[in-house]
Backbone as JSON, one array per atom type, in Angstrom:
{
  "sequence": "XXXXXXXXXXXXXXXXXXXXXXXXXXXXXXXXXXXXXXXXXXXXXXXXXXXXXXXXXXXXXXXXXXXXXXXXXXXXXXXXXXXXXXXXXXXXXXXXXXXXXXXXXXXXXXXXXXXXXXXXXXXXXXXXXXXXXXXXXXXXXXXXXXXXXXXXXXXXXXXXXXXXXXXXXXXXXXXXXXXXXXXXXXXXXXXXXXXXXXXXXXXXXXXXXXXXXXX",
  "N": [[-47.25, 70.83, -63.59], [-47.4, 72.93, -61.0], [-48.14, 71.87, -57.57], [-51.57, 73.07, -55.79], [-50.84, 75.06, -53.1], [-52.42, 74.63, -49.99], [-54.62, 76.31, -47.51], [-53.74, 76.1, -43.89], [-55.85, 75.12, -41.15], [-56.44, 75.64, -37.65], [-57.66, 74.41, -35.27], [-58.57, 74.69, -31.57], [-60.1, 72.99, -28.98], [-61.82, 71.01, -29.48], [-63.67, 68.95, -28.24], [-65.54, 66.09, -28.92], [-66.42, 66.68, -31.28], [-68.48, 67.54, -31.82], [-69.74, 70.02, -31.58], [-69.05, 73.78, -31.66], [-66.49, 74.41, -32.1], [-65.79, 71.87, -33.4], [-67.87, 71.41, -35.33], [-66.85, 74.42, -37.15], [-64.41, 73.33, -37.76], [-65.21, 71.3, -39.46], [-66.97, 72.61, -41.68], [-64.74, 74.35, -42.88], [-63.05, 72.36, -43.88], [-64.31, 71.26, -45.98], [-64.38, 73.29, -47.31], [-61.89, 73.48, -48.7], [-59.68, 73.76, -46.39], [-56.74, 72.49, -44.59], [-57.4, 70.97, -42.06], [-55.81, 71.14, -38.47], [-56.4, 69.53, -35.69], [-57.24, 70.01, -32.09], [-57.07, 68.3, -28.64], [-57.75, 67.77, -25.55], [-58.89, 64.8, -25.45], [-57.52, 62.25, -26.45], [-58.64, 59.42, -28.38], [-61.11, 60.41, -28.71], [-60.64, 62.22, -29.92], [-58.92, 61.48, -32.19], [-60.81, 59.97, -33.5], [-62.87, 62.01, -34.29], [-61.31, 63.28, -36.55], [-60.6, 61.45, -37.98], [-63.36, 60.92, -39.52], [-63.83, 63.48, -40.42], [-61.87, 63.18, -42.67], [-63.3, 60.87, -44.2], [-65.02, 62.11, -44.89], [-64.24, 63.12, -47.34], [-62.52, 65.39, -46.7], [-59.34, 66.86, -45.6], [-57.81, 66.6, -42.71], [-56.19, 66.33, -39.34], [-54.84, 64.7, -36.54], [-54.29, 66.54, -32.98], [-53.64, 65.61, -30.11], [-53.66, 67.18, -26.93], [-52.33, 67.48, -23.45], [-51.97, 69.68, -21.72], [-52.49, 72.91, -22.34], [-50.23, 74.76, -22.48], [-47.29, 77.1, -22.92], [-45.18, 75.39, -23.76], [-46.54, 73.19, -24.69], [-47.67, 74.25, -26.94], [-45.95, 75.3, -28.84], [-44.86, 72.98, -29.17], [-46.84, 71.35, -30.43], [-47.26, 73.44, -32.88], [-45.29, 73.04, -34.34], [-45.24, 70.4, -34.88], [-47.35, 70.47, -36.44], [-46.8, 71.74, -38.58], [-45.15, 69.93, -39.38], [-46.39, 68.55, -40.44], [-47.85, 69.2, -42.62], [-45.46, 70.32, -44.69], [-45.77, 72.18, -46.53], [-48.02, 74.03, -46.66], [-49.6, 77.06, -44.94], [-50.25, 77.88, -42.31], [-53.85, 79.58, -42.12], [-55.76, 80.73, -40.65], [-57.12, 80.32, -37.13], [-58.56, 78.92, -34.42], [-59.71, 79.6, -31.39], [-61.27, 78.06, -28.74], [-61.88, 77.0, -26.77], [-62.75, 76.65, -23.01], [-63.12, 76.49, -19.53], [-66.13, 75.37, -17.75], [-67.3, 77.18, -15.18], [-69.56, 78.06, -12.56], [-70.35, 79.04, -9.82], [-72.03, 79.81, -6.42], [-69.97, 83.06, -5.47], [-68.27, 82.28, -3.1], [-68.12, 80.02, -3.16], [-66.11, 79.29, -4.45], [-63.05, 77.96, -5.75], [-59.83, 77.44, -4.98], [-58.35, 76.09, -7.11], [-60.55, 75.29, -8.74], [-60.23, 78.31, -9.52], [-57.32, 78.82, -10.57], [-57.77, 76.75, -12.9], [-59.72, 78.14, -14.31], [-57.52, 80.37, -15.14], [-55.65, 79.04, -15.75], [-56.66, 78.06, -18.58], [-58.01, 79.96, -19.75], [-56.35, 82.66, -19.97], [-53.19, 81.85, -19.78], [-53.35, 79.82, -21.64], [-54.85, 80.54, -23.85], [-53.02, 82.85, -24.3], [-50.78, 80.95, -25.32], [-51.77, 80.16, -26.91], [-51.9, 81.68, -29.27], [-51.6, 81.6, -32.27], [-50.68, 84.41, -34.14], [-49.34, 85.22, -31.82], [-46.46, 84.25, -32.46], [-45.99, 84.36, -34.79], [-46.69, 82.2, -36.3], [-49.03, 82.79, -38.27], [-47.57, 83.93, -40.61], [-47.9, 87.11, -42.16], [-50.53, 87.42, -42.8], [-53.69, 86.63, -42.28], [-56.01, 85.0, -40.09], [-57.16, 85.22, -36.82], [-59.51, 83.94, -34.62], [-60.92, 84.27, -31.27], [-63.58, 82.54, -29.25], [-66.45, 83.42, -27.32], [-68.3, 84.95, -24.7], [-71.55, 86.47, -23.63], [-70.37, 86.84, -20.57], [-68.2, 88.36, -21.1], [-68.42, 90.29, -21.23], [-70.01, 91.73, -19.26], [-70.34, 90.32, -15.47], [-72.26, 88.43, -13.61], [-74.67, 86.39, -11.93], [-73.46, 83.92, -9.8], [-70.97, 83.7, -11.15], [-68.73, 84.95, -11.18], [-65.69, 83.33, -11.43], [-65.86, 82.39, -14.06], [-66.61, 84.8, -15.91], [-64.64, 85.97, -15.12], [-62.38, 85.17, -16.15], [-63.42, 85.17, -19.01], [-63.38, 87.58, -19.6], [-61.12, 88.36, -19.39], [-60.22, 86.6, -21.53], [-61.28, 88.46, -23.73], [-60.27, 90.55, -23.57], [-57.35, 90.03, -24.29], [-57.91, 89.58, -27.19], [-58.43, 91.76, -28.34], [-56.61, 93.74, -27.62], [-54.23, 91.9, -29.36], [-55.63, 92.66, -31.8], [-55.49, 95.24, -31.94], [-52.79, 95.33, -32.17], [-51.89, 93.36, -34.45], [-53.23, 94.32, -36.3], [-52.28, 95.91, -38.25], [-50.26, 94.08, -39.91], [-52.05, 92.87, -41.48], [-53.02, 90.73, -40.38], [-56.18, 89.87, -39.09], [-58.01, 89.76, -35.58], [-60.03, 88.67, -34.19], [-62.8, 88.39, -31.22], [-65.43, 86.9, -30.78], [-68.95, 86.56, -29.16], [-70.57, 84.43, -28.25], [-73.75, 83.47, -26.93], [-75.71, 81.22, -25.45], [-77.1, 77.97, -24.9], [-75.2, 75.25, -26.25], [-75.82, 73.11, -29.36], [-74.65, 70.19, -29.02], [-74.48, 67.47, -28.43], [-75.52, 65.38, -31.18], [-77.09, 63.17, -30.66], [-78.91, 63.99, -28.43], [-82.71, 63.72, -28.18], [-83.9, 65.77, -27.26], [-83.02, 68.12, -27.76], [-82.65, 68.05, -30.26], [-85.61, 67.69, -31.54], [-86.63, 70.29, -30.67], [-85.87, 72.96, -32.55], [-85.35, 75.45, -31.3], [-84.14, 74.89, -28.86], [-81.49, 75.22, -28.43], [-78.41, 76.47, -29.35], [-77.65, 76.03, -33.23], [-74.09, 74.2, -33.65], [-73.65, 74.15, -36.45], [-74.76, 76.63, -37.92], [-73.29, 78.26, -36.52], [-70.72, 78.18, -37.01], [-71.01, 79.06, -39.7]],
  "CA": [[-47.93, 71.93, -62.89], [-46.98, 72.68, -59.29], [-49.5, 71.61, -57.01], [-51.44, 74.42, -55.19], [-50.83, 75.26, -51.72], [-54.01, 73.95, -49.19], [-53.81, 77.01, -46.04], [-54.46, 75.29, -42.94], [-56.95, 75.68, -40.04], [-56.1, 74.91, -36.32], [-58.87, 74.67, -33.93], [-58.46, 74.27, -30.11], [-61.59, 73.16, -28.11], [-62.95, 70.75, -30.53], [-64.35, 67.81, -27.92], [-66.04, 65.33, -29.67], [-66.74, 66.95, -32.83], [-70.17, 68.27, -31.88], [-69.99, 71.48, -30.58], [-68.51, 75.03, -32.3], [-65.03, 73.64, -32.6], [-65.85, 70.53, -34.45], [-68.51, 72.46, -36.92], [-66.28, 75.21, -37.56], [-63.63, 72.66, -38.6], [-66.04, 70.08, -41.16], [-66.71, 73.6, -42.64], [-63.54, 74.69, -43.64], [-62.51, 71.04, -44.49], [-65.32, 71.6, -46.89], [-64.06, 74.6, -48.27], [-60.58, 73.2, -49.21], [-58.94, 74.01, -46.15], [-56.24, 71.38, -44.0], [-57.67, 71.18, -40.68], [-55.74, 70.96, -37.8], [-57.71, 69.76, -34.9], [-56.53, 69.95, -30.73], [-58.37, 68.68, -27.67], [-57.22, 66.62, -24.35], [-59.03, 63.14, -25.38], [-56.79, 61.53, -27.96], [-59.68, 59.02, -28.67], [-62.4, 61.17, -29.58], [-59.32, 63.45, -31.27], [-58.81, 60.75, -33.8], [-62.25, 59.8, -34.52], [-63.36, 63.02, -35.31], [-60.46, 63.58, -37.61], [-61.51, 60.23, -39.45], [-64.78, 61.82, -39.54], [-63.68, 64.61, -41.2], [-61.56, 62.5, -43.73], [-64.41, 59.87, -44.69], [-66.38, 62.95, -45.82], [-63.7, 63.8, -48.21], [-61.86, 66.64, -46.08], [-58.58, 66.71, -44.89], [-57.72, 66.86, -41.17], [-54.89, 65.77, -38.72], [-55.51, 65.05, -34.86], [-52.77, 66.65, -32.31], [-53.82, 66.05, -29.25], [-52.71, 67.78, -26.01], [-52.94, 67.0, -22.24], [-52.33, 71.14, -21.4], [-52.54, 74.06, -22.93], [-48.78, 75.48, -21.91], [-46.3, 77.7, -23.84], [-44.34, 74.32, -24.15], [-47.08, 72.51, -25.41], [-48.65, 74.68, -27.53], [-45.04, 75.04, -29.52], [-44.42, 71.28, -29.9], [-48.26, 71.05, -31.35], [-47.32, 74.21, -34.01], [-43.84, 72.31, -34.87], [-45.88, 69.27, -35.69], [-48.63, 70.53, -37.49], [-45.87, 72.72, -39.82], [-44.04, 68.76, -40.2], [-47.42, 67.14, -40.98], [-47.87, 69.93, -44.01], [-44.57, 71.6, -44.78], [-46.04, 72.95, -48.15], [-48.78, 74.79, -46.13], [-49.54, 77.85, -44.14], [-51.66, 78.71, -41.45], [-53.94, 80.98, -42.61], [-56.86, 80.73, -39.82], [-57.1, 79.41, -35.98], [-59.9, 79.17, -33.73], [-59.43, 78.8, -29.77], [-62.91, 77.75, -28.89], [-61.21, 76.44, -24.94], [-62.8, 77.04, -22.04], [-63.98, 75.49, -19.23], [-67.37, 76.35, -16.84], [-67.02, 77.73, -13.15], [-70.41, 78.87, -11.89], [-70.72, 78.61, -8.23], [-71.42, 81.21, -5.51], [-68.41, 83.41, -5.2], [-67.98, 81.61, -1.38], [-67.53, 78.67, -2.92], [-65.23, 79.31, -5.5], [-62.21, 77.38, -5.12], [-58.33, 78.1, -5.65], [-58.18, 74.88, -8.23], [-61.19, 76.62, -9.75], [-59.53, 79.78, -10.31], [-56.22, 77.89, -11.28], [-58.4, 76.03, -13.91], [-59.81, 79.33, -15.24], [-56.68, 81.22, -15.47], [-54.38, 78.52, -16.95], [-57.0, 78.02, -19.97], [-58.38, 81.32, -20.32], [-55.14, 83.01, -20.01], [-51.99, 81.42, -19.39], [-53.83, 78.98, -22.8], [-55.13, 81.81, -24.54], [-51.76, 83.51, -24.73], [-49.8, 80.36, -25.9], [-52.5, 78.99, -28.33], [-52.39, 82.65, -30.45], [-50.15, 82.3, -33.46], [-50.03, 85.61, -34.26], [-48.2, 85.85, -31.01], [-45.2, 83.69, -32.3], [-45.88, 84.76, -35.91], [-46.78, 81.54, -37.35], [-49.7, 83.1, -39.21], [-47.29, 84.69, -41.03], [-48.02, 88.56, -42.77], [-51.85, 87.5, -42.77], [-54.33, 85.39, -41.43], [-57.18, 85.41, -39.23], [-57.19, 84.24, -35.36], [-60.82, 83.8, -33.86], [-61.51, 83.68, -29.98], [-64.75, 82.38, -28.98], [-66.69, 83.71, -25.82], [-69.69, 84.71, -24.23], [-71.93, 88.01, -22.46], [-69.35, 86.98, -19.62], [-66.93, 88.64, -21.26], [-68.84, 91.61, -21.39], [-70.33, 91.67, -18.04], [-70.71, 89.56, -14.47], [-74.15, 88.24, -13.34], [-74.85, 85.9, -10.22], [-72.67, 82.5, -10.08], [-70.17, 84.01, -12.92], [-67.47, 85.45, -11.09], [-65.06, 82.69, -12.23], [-66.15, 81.96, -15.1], [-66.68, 86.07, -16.82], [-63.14, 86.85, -14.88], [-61.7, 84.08, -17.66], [-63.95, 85.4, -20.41], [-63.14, 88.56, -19.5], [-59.38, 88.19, -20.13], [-59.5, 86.58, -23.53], [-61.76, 89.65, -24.62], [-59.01, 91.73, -23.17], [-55.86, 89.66, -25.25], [-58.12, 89.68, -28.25], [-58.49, 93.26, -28.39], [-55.02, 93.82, -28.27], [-53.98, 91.42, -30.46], [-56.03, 93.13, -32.93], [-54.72, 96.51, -32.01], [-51.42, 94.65, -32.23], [-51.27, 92.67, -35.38], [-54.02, 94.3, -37.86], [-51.5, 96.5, -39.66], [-49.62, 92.91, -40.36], [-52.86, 92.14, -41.75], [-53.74, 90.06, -39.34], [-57.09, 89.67, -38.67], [-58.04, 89.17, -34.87], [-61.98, 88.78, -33.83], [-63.7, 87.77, -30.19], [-66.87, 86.28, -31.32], [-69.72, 86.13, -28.44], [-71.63, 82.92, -28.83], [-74.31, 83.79, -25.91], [-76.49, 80.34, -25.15], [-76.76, 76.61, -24.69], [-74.85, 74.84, -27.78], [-76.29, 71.66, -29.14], [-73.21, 69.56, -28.97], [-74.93, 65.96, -28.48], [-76.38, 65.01, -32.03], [-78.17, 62.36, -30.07], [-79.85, 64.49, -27.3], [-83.56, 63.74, -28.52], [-84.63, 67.21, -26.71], [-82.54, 69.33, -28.48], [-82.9, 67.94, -31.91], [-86.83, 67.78, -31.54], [-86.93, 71.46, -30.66], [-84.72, 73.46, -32.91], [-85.29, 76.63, -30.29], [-84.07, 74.52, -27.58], [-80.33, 74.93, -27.8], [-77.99, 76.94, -30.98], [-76.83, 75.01, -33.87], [-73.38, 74.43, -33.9], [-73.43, 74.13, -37.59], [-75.2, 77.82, -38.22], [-72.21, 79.31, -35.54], [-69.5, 78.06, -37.66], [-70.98, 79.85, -40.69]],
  "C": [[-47.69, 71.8, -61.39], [-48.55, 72.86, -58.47], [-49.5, 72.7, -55.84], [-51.3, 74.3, -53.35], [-51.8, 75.43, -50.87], [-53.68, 75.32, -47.9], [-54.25, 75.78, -44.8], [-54.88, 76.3, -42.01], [-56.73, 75.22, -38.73], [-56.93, 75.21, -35.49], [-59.06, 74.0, -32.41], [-59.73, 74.03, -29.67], [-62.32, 72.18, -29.34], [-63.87, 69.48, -29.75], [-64.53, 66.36, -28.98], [-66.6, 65.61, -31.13], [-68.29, 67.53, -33.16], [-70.56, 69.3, -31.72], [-69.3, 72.28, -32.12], [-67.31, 74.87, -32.9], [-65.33, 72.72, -34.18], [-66.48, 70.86, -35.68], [-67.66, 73.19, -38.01], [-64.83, 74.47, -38.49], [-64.18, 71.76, -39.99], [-65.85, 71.39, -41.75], [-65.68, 73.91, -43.49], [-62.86, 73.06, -43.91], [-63.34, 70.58, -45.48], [-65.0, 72.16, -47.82], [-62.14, 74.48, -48.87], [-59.21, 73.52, -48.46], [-58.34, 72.54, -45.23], [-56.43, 71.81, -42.71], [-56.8, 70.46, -39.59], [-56.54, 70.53, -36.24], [-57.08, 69.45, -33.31], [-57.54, 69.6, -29.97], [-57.3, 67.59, -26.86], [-57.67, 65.25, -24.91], [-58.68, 62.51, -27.17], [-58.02, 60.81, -28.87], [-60.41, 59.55, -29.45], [-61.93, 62.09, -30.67], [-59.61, 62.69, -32.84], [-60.0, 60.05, -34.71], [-62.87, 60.42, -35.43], [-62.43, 63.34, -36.42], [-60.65, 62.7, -38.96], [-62.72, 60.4, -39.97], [-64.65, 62.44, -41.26], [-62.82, 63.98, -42.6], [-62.51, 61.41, -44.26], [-65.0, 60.77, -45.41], [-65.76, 63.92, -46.89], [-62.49, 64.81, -47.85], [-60.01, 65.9, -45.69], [-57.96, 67.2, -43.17], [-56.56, 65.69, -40.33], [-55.58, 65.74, -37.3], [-54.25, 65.54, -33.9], [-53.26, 66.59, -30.93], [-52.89, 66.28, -27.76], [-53.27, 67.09, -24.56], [-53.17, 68.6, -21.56], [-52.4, 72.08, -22.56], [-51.31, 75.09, -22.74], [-48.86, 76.1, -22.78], [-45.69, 76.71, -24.52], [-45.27, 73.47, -25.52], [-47.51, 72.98, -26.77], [-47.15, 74.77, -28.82], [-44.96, 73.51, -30.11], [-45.67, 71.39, -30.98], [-47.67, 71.81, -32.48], [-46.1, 73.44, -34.78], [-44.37, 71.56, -35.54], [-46.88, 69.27, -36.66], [-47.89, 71.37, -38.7], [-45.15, 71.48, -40.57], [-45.08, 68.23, -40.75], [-47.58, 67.92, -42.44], [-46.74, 70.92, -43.99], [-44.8, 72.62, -45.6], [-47.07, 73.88, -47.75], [-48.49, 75.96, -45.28], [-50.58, 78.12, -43.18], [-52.25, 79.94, -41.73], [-55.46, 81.35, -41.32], [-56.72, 79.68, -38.61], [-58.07, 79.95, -35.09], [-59.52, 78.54, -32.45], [-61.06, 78.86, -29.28], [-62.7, 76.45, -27.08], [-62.08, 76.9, -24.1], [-64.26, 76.7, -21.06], [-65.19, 76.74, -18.28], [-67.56, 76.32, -15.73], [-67.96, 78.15, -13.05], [-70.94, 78.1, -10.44], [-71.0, 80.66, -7.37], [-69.98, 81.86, -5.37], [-67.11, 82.43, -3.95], [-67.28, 80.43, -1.72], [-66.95, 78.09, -4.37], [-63.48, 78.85, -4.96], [-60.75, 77.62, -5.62], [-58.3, 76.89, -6.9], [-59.25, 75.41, -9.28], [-60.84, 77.68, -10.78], [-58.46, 79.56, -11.33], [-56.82, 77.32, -12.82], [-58.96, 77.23, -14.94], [-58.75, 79.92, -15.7], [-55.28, 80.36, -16.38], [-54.98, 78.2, -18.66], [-57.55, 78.97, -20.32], [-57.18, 82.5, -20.52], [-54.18, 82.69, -20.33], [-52.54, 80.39, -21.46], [-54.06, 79.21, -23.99], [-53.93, 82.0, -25.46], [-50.95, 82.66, -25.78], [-50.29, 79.79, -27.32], [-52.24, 80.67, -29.6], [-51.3, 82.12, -30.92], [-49.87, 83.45, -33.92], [-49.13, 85.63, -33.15], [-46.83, 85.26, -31.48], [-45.03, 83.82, -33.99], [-45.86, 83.71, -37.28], [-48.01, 81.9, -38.89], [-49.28, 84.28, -40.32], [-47.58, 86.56, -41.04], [-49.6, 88.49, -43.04], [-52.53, 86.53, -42.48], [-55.56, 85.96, -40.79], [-57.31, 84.55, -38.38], [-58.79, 84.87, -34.69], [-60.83, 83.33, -32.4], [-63.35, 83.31, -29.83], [-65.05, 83.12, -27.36], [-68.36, 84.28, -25.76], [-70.07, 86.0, -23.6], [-71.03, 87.94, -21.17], [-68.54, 87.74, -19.79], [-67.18, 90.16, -21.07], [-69.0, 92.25, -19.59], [-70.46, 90.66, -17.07], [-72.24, 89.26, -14.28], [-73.58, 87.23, -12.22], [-74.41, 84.23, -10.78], [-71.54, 82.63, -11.49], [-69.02, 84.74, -12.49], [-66.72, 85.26, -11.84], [-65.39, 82.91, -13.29], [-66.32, 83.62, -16.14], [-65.05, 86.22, -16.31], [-62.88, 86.18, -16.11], [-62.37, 84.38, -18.8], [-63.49, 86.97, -20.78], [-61.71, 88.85, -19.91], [-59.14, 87.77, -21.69], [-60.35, 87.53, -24.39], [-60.64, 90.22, -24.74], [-57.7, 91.29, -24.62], [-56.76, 89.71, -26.48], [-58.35, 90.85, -28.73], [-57.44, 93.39, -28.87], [-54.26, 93.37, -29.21], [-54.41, 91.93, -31.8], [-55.53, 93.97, -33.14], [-53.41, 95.79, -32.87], [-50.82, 94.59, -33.78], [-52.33, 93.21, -36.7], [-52.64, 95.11, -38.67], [-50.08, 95.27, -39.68], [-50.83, 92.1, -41.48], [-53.09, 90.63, -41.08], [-54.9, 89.98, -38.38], [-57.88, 89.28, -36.72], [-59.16, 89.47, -34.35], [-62.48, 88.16, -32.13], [-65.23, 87.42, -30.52], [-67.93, 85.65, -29.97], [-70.55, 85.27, -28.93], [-72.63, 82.35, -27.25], [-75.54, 82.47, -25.53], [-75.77, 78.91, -25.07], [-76.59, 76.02, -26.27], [-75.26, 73.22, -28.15], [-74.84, 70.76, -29.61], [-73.11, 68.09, -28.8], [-75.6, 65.75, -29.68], [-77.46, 63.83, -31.85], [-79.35, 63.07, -29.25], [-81.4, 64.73, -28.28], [-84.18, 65.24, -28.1], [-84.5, 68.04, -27.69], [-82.92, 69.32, -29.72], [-84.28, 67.81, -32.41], [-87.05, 69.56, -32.01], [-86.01, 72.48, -31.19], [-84.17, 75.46, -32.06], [-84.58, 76.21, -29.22], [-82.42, 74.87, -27.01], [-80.02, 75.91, -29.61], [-77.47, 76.07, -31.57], [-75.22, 75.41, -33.98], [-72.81, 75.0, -35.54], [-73.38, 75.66, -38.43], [-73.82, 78.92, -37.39], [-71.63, 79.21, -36.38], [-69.56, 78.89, -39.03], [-70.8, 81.24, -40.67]]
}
C-alpha cells in the first residue's frame, strides 16, 4: 500500500513556541499535518520543534537570520528536501515586529525594520507568490486594528500592518481562482506568549489565548 501523502504547514514568526505561531503549529501537528517551523533564534527553533515531536507530531526547524527573497527561497528548497513526498498545503506569516513611539521620534532604522519585515518579508515569505502552494492551498497573514486604522504612537507600526493588509488583499484577488485561499486575520490585543507569566495565567481576561487563536 503506498503510503499517504502528510501536506505540510510552514509558519514564520513562531518565537519560542508560545505565542500564535507556535499554537497554530502544535495544532496542525495534531491534525496530521508536517510542520515547518521559521524564526531568527536557532535555539529556541529547535526546542520547540522537539516539543512538537515528543508530543507525537511531526515538525522540522529552519531557521533564518532575515527574511529576504534569497532567504526565504533557500528555506522553501529545504523544507521541499526535508519532505519530497509532501506538499505545502497551508502557511502562516505571523512576523512582525513593534514600533510605537511618537512620530518625532521615529527613527530611519525603525522604519527600515518595519518595511523589510512587513513588506520587503511579507512579499518573499508568500508561496503563492512563487507557486509553491501549488493549484491550492491556504496562506494566512496575521495582523492587527493597525492595519485598519492609525491611533497615537502607531505610525510605524499600522504603516507595516497596513501593507501586509494591502499584499493580502491582492493576493487573494490574485490567486483565489487558482484556488488559493488567501486570509488577513486581525488578532487585536495582548497575546499570552509566556506560559510562566503568573499574571496572565491567573487571570484568563488578562491577555488572549494563543491556543483559542490558532483554532
Amino acid at each position: 500500500m503506498a503510503s499517504r501523502k502528510l501536506p505540510i504547514l510552514v509558519v514564520a514568526g513562531v518565537g519560542s513556541g508560545g505565542g500564535t505561531g507556535g499554537a497554530t503549529a502544535r495544532l496542525f501537528a495534531k491534525n496530521g499535518y508536517r510542520v515547518a517551523v521559521l524564526a531568527r533564534n536557532a535555539d529556541r527553533l529547535n526546542a520547540f520543534a522537539e516539543s512538537i515531536k515528543a508530543d507525537g507530531g511531526e515538525a522540522a526547524p529552519f531557521p533564518v537570520e532575515t527574511y529576504t527573497h534569497d532567504s526565504m527561497k533557500t528555506t522553501f528548497s529545504s523544507i521541499k528536501q526535508a519532505w519530497p513526498d509532501s506538499e505545502i498545503r497551508a502557511a502562516l506569516w505571523n512576523v512582525g515586529p513593534g514600533v510605537f513611539k511618537n512620530f518625532l521620534d521615529v527613527t530611519e532604522d525603525d522604519i527600515k525594520t518595519i518595511v523589510d519585515t512587513n513588506i520587503v518579508g511579507a512579499f518573499a515569505f508568500a508561496p503563492a507568490r512563487t507557486n509553491e502552494l501549488g493549484k491550492r492551498g491556504t496562506l494566512i497573514f496575521t495582523g492587527a486594528t493597525a492595519a485598519i486604522r492609525g491611533n497615537t504612537y502607531t505610525s510605524a507600526f499600522a504603516a507595516g500592518k497596513h501593507g501586509v493588509r494591502a499584499l493580502s488583499q491582492s493576493l487573494a484577488k490574485e490567486f483565489g481562482k487558482q484556488n488559493i485561499h488567501v486570509a488577513h486575520s486581525i488578532i487585536d490585543g495582548p497575546i499570552r506568549t509566556d506560559r510562566a507569566d503568573k499574571e496572565k495565567a491567573a487571570d484568563p481576561n488578562a491577555a488572549l489565548n494563543p491556543d483559542s487563536i490558532a483554532k
